[in-house]
Amino acid sequence: MSAHSFALQRSNLENLALLAGTFERVERSGTSLDAQQYLVLVDRLKDALGADLPTEGLNAVLSAHPAAAELYENLHYAHAGLCRSPLEVAVAAESAARDLLSRLAGASRA
């Protein structure tokens, strides 16, 4: 890996860590944030999650910031499902979603 590539990944990881920490505080604080500010924060965090990042560093940030990990899962759900959730929680969530969709389909027929 070149020095430039390493420096870019480090910068991307530092940016992700700062945004993930901010997002965690906002999500867990219980105080409301202006909707536009929230959207800007989420958009920046999404961009940071899509940047060139070392896998180990990404995993460390996501492990330290559950709100960012949840956003990461939602962004990658189509490809990986609930890849960061414990298996029991993921299975229960998918089962509940399937049951809800079945009930809704039945209600629309009636």
C-alpha positions as MATLAB code, in Angstrom:
seq = 'MSAHSFALQRSNLENLALLAGTFERVERSGTSLDAQQYLVLVDRLKDALGADLPTEGLNAVLSAHPAAAELYENLHYAHAGLCRSPLEVAVAAESAARDLLSRLAGASRA';
ca = [
       0.000    0.000    0.000;
       1.371    3.395   -0.950;
       1.862    6.137    1.597;
      -0.817    8.213   -0.147;
      -3.344    5.357   -0.016;
      -2.564    4.714    3.651;
      -2.954    8.406    4.491;
      -6.282    8.556    2.637;
      -7.634    5.490    4.451;
      -6.504    6.921    7.781;
      -8.200   10.241    7.024;
     -11.373    8.436    5.930;
     -11.357    6.340    9.103;
     -10.846    9.371   11.351;
     -13.715   11.148    9.591;
     -15.928    8.083   10.016;
     -15.079    7.815   13.711;
     -15.953   11.473   14.324;
     -19.237   11.257   12.407;
     -20.179    7.925   14.020;
     -19.527    9.384   17.474;
     -21.650   12.416   16.711;
     -24.431   10.240   15.284;
     -24.306    7.998   18.362;
     -24.685   10.991   20.689;
     -27.606   12.352   18.652;
     -29.389    8.990   18.484;
     -28.942    8.158   22.157;
     -29.393   11.627   23.669;
     -33.177   11.744   23.522;
     -33.073   15.386   22.474;
     -34.515   16.427   19.166;
     -32.352   17.733   16.368;
     -33.499   19.925   13.507;
     -34.604   17.598   10.684;
     -32.313   19.243    8.141;
     -29.306   18.942   10.457;
     -30.140   15.285   11.060;
     -30.360   14.586    7.329;
     -27.033   16.321    6.720;
     -25.406   14.241    9.465;
     -26.856   10.989    8.093;
     -25.810   11.869    4.523;
     -22.260   12.607    5.652;
     -22.130    9.410    7.671;
     -23.406    7.427    4.659;
     -20.671    8.982    2.518;
     -18.062    8.159    5.167;
     -19.279    4.551    5.340;
     -18.867    4.308    1.559;
     -15.299    5.637    1.541;
     -12.158    3.539    1.126;
     -11.684    2.114    4.629;
      -9.560   -0.649    6.121;
     -11.882   -3.485    7.156;
     -10.463   -3.772   10.669;
     -10.860   -0.059   11.267;
     -14.426   -0.059    9.934;
     -15.314   -2.972   12.201;
     -13.779   -1.214   15.214;
     -15.770    1.970   14.587;
     -19.010    0.052   14.035;
     -18.443   -2.005   17.184;
     -17.929    1.166   19.206;
     -20.953    2.973   17.735;
     -24.097    0.811   17.532;
     -26.190    3.546   15.872;
     -23.703    3.782   12.998;
     -23.583   -0.020   12.815;
     -27.372   -0.086   12.469;
     -27.211    2.477    9.656;
     -24.465    0.421    7.989;
     -26.660   -2.683    8.158;
     -29.617   -0.818    6.700;
     -27.485    0.471    3.836;
     -26.241   -3.039    3.020;
     -29.378   -5.023    3.858;
     -30.154   -5.985    0.250;
     -26.754   -7.634   -0.090;
     -25.918   -8.840    3.399;
     -29.068   -8.852    5.531;
     -28.559   -8.092    9.184;
     -24.868   -8.917    8.924;
     -23.757   -7.174   12.122;
     -26.559   -8.380   14.396;
     -26.372  -11.520   16.493;
     -27.961  -14.392   14.587;
     -30.873  -14.804   17.018;
     -31.806  -11.125   16.730;
     -31.494  -11.195   12.932;
     -33.665  -14.312   12.631;
     -36.297  -12.867   14.957;
     -36.380   -9.574   13.028;
     -36.723  -11.297    9.660;
     -39.403  -13.642   11.028;
     -41.368  -10.711   12.469;
     -41.117   -8.867    9.144;
     -42.343  -11.948    7.254;
     -45.283  -12.366    9.674;
     -46.236   -8.700    9.341;
     -46.104   -8.860    5.542;
     -48.321  -11.985    5.590;
     -50.864  -10.289    7.853;
     -50.884   -7.177    5.676;
     -51.339   -9.256    2.531;
     -54.258  -11.076    4.179;
     -55.850   -7.812    5.305;
     -55.629   -6.330    1.799;
     -57.465   -9.336    0.352;
     -60.317   -8.979    2.816;
];
